[in-house]
Amino acid sequence: MEKRMSYEEFLYRIKEGVYDENGNSPVTPIIKFFQVRWRLDVLYYLFTSDSARFNEIKFNLKGITSSMLSVTLKDLITFGLVDKKDFEEQPPHVEYSLTEKGLDLLPMYYEIMNFGFEYGSDFKEKRKK
């Protein structure tokens, strides 16, 4: 399968199904990747700043533990979405920023944001009393 297709081609081909070479939806591995807690939040925070230090990210993502942030950043680095720059200073100074690959996710966030503005209230958790 091609790596990219136009939106018009996608709309045409979606009715016949768009599958990878193994017969799976090419969307599935991406959705599974982002289902891991905190990945979307860390990426979003890095969209809001050119770069950020570990403690800055932790402070702004309420509820994330240091160990979870460390694991999340390592995963995002491994997948090529985040870059870690060590300034080799004392005390240690490390900053995280998005790679070009990470920045390519910005249109996805834009579309999801617009969907949220339009339909977000429909997705608020509804609990039984």
Short mmCIF file of N, CA and C in Angstrom, two decimals:
data_model
loop_
_atom_site.label_atom_id
_atom_site.label_comp_id
_atom_site.label_asym_id
_atom_site.label_seq_id
_atom_site.Cartn_x
_atom_site.Cartn_y
_atom_site.Cartn_z
N MET A 1 0.84 -1.17 0.00
CA MET A 1 0.00 0.00 0.00
C MET A 1 0.89 1.24 0.00
N GLU A 2 0.44 2.29 -0.68
CA GLU A 2 1.17 3.55 -0.68
C GLU A 2 1.28 4.09 0.73
N LYS A 3 2.28 4.93 0.93
CA LYS A 3 2.46 5.52 2.25
C LYS A 3 1.48 6.65 2.50
N ARG A 4 1.09 7.37 1.46
CA ARG A 4 0.15 8.48 1.60
C ARG A 4 -0.88 8.43 0.48
N MET A 5 -2.04 8.94 0.75
CA MET A 5 -3.05 9.11 -0.28
C MET A 5 -3.79 10.40 0.02
N SER A 6 -4.36 10.97 -1.00
CA SER A 6 -5.12 12.21 -0.80
C SER A 6 -6.40 11.89 -0.03
N TYR A 7 -6.96 12.92 0.57
CA TYR A 7 -8.21 12.74 1.30
C TYR A 7 -9.32 12.30 0.34
N GLU A 8 -9.32 12.85 -0.85
CA GLU A 8 -10.32 12.48 -1.85
C GLU A 8 -10.21 10.99 -2.21
N GLU A 9 -8.97 10.52 -2.39
CA GLU A 9 -8.78 9.10 -2.69
C GLU A 9 -9.21 8.25 -1.50
N PHE A 10 -8.88 8.69 -0.30
CA PHE A 10 -9.30 7.97 0.90
C PHE A 10 -10.82 7.83 0.94
N LEU A 11 -11.54 8.93 0.69
CA LEU A 11 -13.00 8.88 0.71
C LEU A 11 -13.54 7.90 -0.33
N TYR A 12 -12.88 7.82 -1.46
CA TYR A 12 -13.28 6.88 -2.51
C TYR A 12 -12.98 5.44 -2.10
N ARG A 13 -11.77 5.21 -1.59
CA ARG A 13 -11.33 3.85 -1.30
C ARG A 13 -11.85 3.28 0.02
N ILE A 14 -12.27 4.12 0.94
CA ILE A 14 -12.69 3.61 2.26
C ILE A 14 -13.86 2.65 2.15
N LYS A 15 -14.71 2.81 1.17
CA LYS A 15 -15.86 1.92 1.01
C LYS A 15 -15.43 0.51 0.62
N GLU A 16 -14.31 0.37 -0.06
CA GLU A 16 -13.80 -0.96 -0.39
C GLU A 16 -12.87 -1.48 0.68
N GLY A 17 -12.46 -0.59 1.58
CA GLY A 17 -11.56 -0.96 2.65
C GLY A 17 -10.13 -0.59 2.32
N VAL A 18 -9.46 0.01 3.27
CA VAL A 18 -8.05 0.36 3.11
C VAL A 18 -7.29 -0.52 4.11
N TYR A 19 -6.44 -1.41 3.59
CA TYR A 19 -5.74 -2.37 4.42
C TYR A 19 -4.25 -2.35 4.12
N ASP A 20 -3.46 -2.77 5.12
CA ASP A 20 -2.02 -2.89 4.90
C ASP A 20 -1.73 -4.23 4.23
N GLU A 21 -0.46 -4.52 4.05
CA GLU A 21 -0.07 -5.76 3.35
C GLU A 21 -0.47 -7.02 4.10
N ASN A 22 -0.80 -6.90 5.40
CA ASN A 22 -1.24 -8.06 6.18
C ASN A 22 -2.76 -8.15 6.29
N GLY A 23 -3.45 -7.24 5.59
CA GLY A 23 -4.91 -7.26 5.63
C GLY A 23 -5.51 -6.55 6.83
N ASN A 24 -4.70 -5.77 7.53
CA ASN A 24 -5.18 -5.05 8.70
C ASN A 24 -5.39 -3.57 8.38
N SER A 25 -6.21 -2.93 9.16
CA SER A 25 -6.38 -1.49 9.02
C SER A 25 -5.07 -0.81 9.36
N PRO A 26 -4.58 0.12 8.55
CA PRO A 26 -3.35 0.82 8.88
C PRO A 26 -3.50 1.77 10.06
N VAL A 27 -4.72 1.98 10.51
CA VAL A 27 -4.99 2.86 11.64
C VAL A 27 -4.77 2.15 12.97
N THR A 28 -4.97 0.84 13.01
CA THR A 28 -4.96 0.09 14.26
C THR A 28 -3.67 0.24 15.07
N PRO A 29 -2.48 0.07 14.49
CA PRO A 29 -1.27 0.19 15.32
C PRO A 29 -1.09 1.60 15.89
N ILE A 30 -1.55 2.61 15.16
CA ILE A 30 -1.43 3.99 15.64
C ILE A 30 -2.37 4.21 16.82
N ILE A 31 -3.60 3.73 16.69
CA ILE A 31 -4.57 3.87 17.79
C ILE A 31 -4.06 3.14 19.02
N LYS A 32 -3.54 1.94 18.85
CA LYS A 32 -3.00 1.18 19.99
C LYS A 32 -1.84 1.91 20.65
N PHE A 33 -0.97 2.51 19.83
CA PHE A 33 0.16 3.26 20.38
C PHE A 33 -0.33 4.40 21.28
N PHE A 34 -1.35 5.11 20.83
CA PHE A 34 -1.84 6.26 21.59
C PHE A 34 -2.78 5.88 22.73
N GLN A 35 -3.17 4.63 22.83
CA GLN A 35 -4.00 4.20 23.95
C GLN A 35 -3.20 4.09 25.25
N VAL A 36 -1.88 4.05 25.14
CA VAL A 36 -1.04 3.97 26.33
C VAL A 36 -1.13 5.31 27.07
N ARG A 37 -1.49 5.24 28.32
CA ARG A 37 -1.73 6.43 29.14
C ARG A 37 -0.56 7.39 29.10
N TRP A 38 -0.83 8.64 28.99
CA TRP A 38 0.06 9.79 29.05
C TRP A 38 0.77 10.13 27.75
N ARG A 39 0.80 9.25 26.78
CA ARG A 39 1.53 9.57 25.55
C ARG A 39 0.94 10.79 24.85
N LEU A 40 -0.37 10.82 24.68
CA LEU A 40 -1.01 11.96 24.04
C LEU A 40 -0.82 13.24 24.84
N ASP A 41 -0.87 13.13 26.15
CA ASP A 41 -0.73 14.31 27.01
C ASP A 41 0.68 14.90 26.93
N VAL A 42 1.68 14.04 26.96
CA VAL A 42 3.07 14.51 26.88
C VAL A 42 3.32 15.16 25.52
N LEU A 43 2.86 14.53 24.46
CA LEU A 43 3.03 15.11 23.13
C LEU A 43 2.33 16.46 23.04
N TYR A 44 1.12 16.53 23.56
CA TYR A 44 0.37 17.79 23.50
C TYR A 44 1.12 18.88 24.27
N TYR A 45 1.63 18.54 25.43
CA TYR A 45 2.37 19.54 26.19
C TYR A 45 3.58 20.03 25.39
N LEU A 46 4.27 19.12 24.72
CA LEU A 46 5.43 19.52 23.93
C LEU A 46 5.03 20.34 22.71
N PHE A 47 3.81 20.19 22.22
CA PHE A 47 3.33 21.08 21.15
C PHE A 47 3.22 22.52 21.65
N THR A 48 2.93 22.67 22.93
CA THR A 48 2.70 24.01 23.48
C THR A 48 3.99 24.74 23.83
N SER A 49 5.11 24.05 23.75
CA SER A 49 6.39 24.69 24.06
C SER A 49 7.45 24.18 23.09
N ASP A 50 8.43 25.00 22.81
CA ASP A 50 9.49 24.57 21.90
C ASP A 50 10.29 23.42 22.50
N SER A 51 10.53 23.50 23.79
CA SER A 51 11.22 22.43 24.50
C SER A 51 10.83 22.56 25.97
N ALA A 52 11.04 21.48 26.71
CA ALA A 52 10.66 21.50 28.11
C ALA A 52 11.56 20.55 28.90
N ARG A 53 11.79 20.93 30.13
CA ARG A 53 12.56 20.07 31.03
C ARG A 53 11.61 19.09 31.70
N PHE A 54 12.19 18.01 32.22
CA PHE A 54 11.42 16.94 32.84
C PHE A 54 10.46 17.48 33.91
N ASN A 55 10.98 18.25 34.85
CA ASN A 55 10.14 18.73 35.95
C ASN A 55 9.06 19.69 35.48
N GLU A 56 9.31 20.41 34.42
CA GLU A 56 8.30 21.31 33.86
C GLU A 56 7.13 20.50 33.30
N ILE A 57 7.46 19.43 32.58
CA ILE A 57 6.41 18.56 32.04
C ILE A 57 5.63 17.94 33.18
N LYS A 58 6.34 17.41 34.17
CA LYS A 58 5.69 16.75 35.32
C LYS A 58 4.78 17.72 36.06
N PHE A 59 5.23 18.95 36.26
CA PHE A 59 4.44 19.94 36.98
C PHE A 59 3.14 20.26 36.22
N ASN A 60 3.21 20.29 34.92
CA ASN A 60 2.05 20.69 34.11
C ASN A 60 1.11 19.54 33.77
N LEU A 61 1.53 18.32 33.95
CA LEU A 61 0.66 17.17 33.73
C LEU A 61 0.25 16.60 35.08
N LYS A 62 -0.80 17.15 35.61
CA LYS A 62 -1.26 16.75 36.94
C LYS A 62 -1.58 15.26 36.99
N GLY A 63 -1.00 14.59 37.96
CA GLY A 63 -1.29 13.18 38.17
C GLY A 63 -0.24 12.22 37.63
N ILE A 64 0.66 12.68 36.78
CA ILE A 64 1.68 11.78 36.26
C ILE A 64 2.80 11.64 37.28
N THR A 65 3.27 10.42 37.47
CA THR A 65 4.38 10.19 38.39
C THR A 65 5.70 10.36 37.64
N SER A 66 6.76 10.55 38.38
CA SER A 66 8.09 10.68 37.76
C SER A 66 8.45 9.44 36.97
N SER A 67 8.17 8.27 37.54
CA SER A 67 8.52 7.03 36.83
C SER A 67 7.69 6.88 35.56
N MET A 68 6.41 7.23 35.60
CA MET A 68 5.57 7.12 34.40
C MET A 68 6.01 8.13 33.34
N LEU A 69 6.38 9.33 33.75
CA LEU A 69 6.86 10.32 32.79
C LEU A 69 8.17 9.85 32.16
N SER A 70 9.04 9.28 32.96
CA SER A 70 10.32 8.77 32.45
C SER A 70 10.08 7.69 31.40
N VAL A 71 9.21 6.74 31.70
CA VAL A 71 8.90 5.65 30.76
C VAL A 71 8.26 6.21 29.50
N THR A 72 7.33 7.14 29.66
CA THR A 72 6.63 7.72 28.51
C THR A 72 7.61 8.47 27.60
N LEU A 73 8.48 9.27 28.18
CA LEU A 73 9.46 10.00 27.38
C LEU A 73 10.39 9.03 26.66
N LYS A 74 10.84 7.97 27.34
CA LYS A 74 11.70 6.98 26.70
C LYS A 74 11.00 6.32 25.51
N ASP A 75 9.72 5.99 25.69
CA ASP A 75 8.94 5.39 24.59
C ASP A 75 8.83 6.36 23.42
N LEU A 76 8.51 7.61 23.70
CA LEU A 76 8.35 8.60 22.63
C LEU A 76 9.67 8.86 21.90
N ILE A 77 10.77 8.79 22.63
CA ILE A 77 12.09 8.92 22.01
C ILE A 77 12.36 7.70 21.13
N THR A 78 12.09 6.50 21.65
CA THR A 78 12.31 5.27 20.91
C THR A 78 11.54 5.26 19.59
N PHE A 79 10.32 5.78 19.61
CA PHE A 79 9.49 5.80 18.41
C PHE A 79 9.80 7.00 17.51
N GLY A 80 10.75 7.82 17.91
CA GLY A 80 11.20 8.91 17.06
C GLY A 80 10.32 10.15 17.08
N LEU A 81 9.47 10.27 18.09
CA LEU A 81 8.57 11.42 18.17
C LEU A 81 9.13 12.56 19.02
N VAL A 82 10.01 12.22 19.94
CA VAL A 82 10.58 13.20 20.87
C VAL A 82 12.10 13.09 20.84
N ASP A 83 12.75 14.22 20.98
CA ASP A 83 14.20 14.29 21.04
C ASP A 83 14.61 14.72 22.44
N LYS A 84 15.70 14.16 22.92
CA LYS A 84 16.24 14.51 24.24
C LYS A 84 17.59 15.18 24.02
N LYS A 85 17.72 16.40 24.52
CA LYS A 85 18.98 17.11 24.38
C LYS A 85 19.60 17.27 25.76
N ASP A 86 20.79 16.69 25.92
CA ASP A 86 21.54 16.78 27.17
C ASP A 86 22.59 17.88 27.00
N PHE A 87 22.51 18.91 27.81
CA PHE A 87 23.42 20.04 27.70
C PHE A 87 24.77 19.77 28.39
N GLU A 88 24.89 18.59 29.02
CA GLU A 88 26.13 18.18 29.67
C GLU A 88 26.67 19.25 30.59
N GLU A 89 25.79 19.75 31.44
CA GLU A 89 26.16 20.77 32.43
C GLU A 89 25.98 20.20 33.83
N GLN A 90 26.54 20.87 34.77
CA GLN A 90 26.30 20.55 36.19
C GLN A 90 25.68 21.77 36.83
N PRO A 91 24.54 21.67 37.47
CA PRO A 91 23.72 20.46 37.57
C PRO A 91 23.18 20.05 36.19
N PRO A 92 22.76 18.78 36.09
CA PRO A 92 22.29 18.26 34.80
C PRO A 92 21.16 19.12 34.21
N HIS A 93 21.23 19.34 32.91
CA HIS A 93 20.23 20.12 32.19
C HIS A 93 19.85 19.34 30.94
N VAL A 94 18.63 18.81 30.94
CA VAL A 94 18.12 18.01 29.82
C VAL A 94 16.80 18.63 29.38
N GLU A 95 16.61 18.74 28.08
CA GLU A 95 15.36 19.25 27.54
C GLU A 95 14.80 18.29 26.50
N TYR A 96 13.49 18.25 26.44
CA TYR A 96 12.78 17.40 25.49
C TYR A 96 12.03 18.28 24.50
N SER A 97 12.03 17.85 23.25
CA SER A 97 11.30 18.58 22.21
C SER A 97 10.80 17.57 21.18
N LEU A 98 9.88 18.03 20.35
CA LEU A 98 9.34 17.17 19.31
C LEU A 98 10.30 17.10 18.12
N THR A 99 10.38 15.93 17.53
CA THR A 99 11.12 15.76 16.29
C THR A 99 10.22 16.18 15.13
N GLU A 100 10.76 16.17 13.93
CA GLU A 100 9.92 16.46 12.75
C GLU A 100 8.78 15.45 12.66
N LYS A 101 9.09 14.19 12.96
CA LYS A 101 8.07 13.14 12.95
C LYS A 101 6.99 13.45 13.98
N GLY A 102 7.39 13.89 15.15
CA GLY A 102 6.42 14.27 16.19
C GLY A 102 5.57 15.45 15.76
N LEU A 103 6.20 16.43 15.12
CA LEU A 103 5.46 17.60 14.64
C LEU A 103 4.46 17.25 13.56
N ASP A 104 4.70 16.15 12.84
CA ASP A 104 3.75 15.70 11.82
C ASP A 104 2.41 15.27 12.41
N LEU A 105 2.36 15.11 13.73
CA LEU A 105 1.10 14.75 14.40
C LEU A 105 0.21 15.96 14.64
N LEU A 106 0.73 17.16 14.47
CA LEU A 106 -0.03 18.37 14.77
C LEU A 106 -1.37 18.44 14.02
N PRO A 107 -1.44 18.11 12.73
CA PRO A 107 -2.76 18.15 12.07
C PRO A 107 -3.77 17.19 12.69
N MET A 108 -3.28 16.04 13.20
CA MET A 108 -4.18 15.10 13.86
C MET A 108 -4.78 15.74 15.12
N TYR A 109 -3.94 16.41 15.91
CA TYR A 109 -4.43 17.10 17.10
C TYR A 109 -5.43 18.19 16.73
N TYR A 110 -5.15 18.89 15.64
CA TYR A 110 -6.05 19.94 15.18
C TYR A 110 -7.43 19.38 14.84
N GLU A 111 -7.46 18.28 14.10
CA GLU A 111 -8.75 17.68 13.72
C GLU A 111 -9.49 17.13 14.93
N ILE A 112 -8.77 16.49 15.84
CA ILE A 112 -9.41 15.96 17.05
C ILE A 112 -9.93 17.11 17.91
N MET A 113 -9.16 18.21 17.99
CA MET A 113 -9.60 19.38 18.75
C MET A 113 -10.91 19.92 18.17
N ASN A 114 -10.97 20.07 16.86
CA ASN A 114 -12.19 20.57 16.24
C ASN A 114 -13.36 19.62 16.46
N PHE A 115 -13.10 18.32 16.37
CA PHE A 115 -14.14 17.33 16.66
C PHE A 115 -14.61 17.51 18.10
N GLY A 116 -13.66 17.73 19.01
CA GLY A 116 -13.99 17.93 20.42
C GLY A 116 -14.82 19.18 20.66
N PHE A 117 -14.48 20.27 19.97
CA PHE A 117 -15.28 21.49 20.09
C PHE A 117 -16.71 21.23 19.64
N GLU A 118 -16.86 20.46 18.58
CA GLU A 118 -18.18 20.20 18.01
C GLU A 118 -18.97 19.17 18.82
N TYR A 119 -18.31 18.09 19.24
CA TYR A 119 -19.03 16.96 19.83
C TYR A 119 -18.53 16.56 21.21
N GLY A 120 -17.61 17.30 21.77
CA GLY A 120 -16.98 16.91 23.03
C GLY A 120 -17.95 16.63 24.15
N SER A 121 -19.01 17.41 24.25
CA SER A 121 -19.96 17.19 25.35
C SER A 121 -20.66 15.85 25.22
N ASP A 122 -20.73 15.30 24.01
CA ASP A 122 -21.35 13.98 23.82
C ASP A 122 -20.50 12.86 24.40
N PHE A 123 -19.22 13.14 24.66
CA PHE A 123 -18.30 12.11 25.11
C PHE A 123 -17.93 12.23 26.58
N LYS A 124 -18.53 13.16 27.29
CA LYS A 124 -18.27 13.26 28.73
C LYS A 124 -18.80 11.99 29.38
N GLU A 125 -18.03 11.52 30.33
CA GLU A 125 -18.37 10.26 30.98
C GLU A 125 -19.73 10.35 31.64
N LYS A 126 -20.57 9.37 31.32
CA LYS A 126 -21.91 9.32 31.90
C LYS A 126 -21.95 8.12 32.85
N ARG A 127 -22.09 8.42 34.11
CA ARG A 127 -22.09 7.36 35.12
C ARG A 127 -23.51 7.10 35.61
N LYS A 128 -23.74 5.87 35.94
CA LYS A 128 -25.04 5.51 36.52
C LYS A 128 -25.06 5.95 37.97
N LYS A 129 -26.17 6.43 38.41
CA LYS A 129 -26.29 6.86 39.81
C LYS A 129 -26.72 5.73 40.69
#
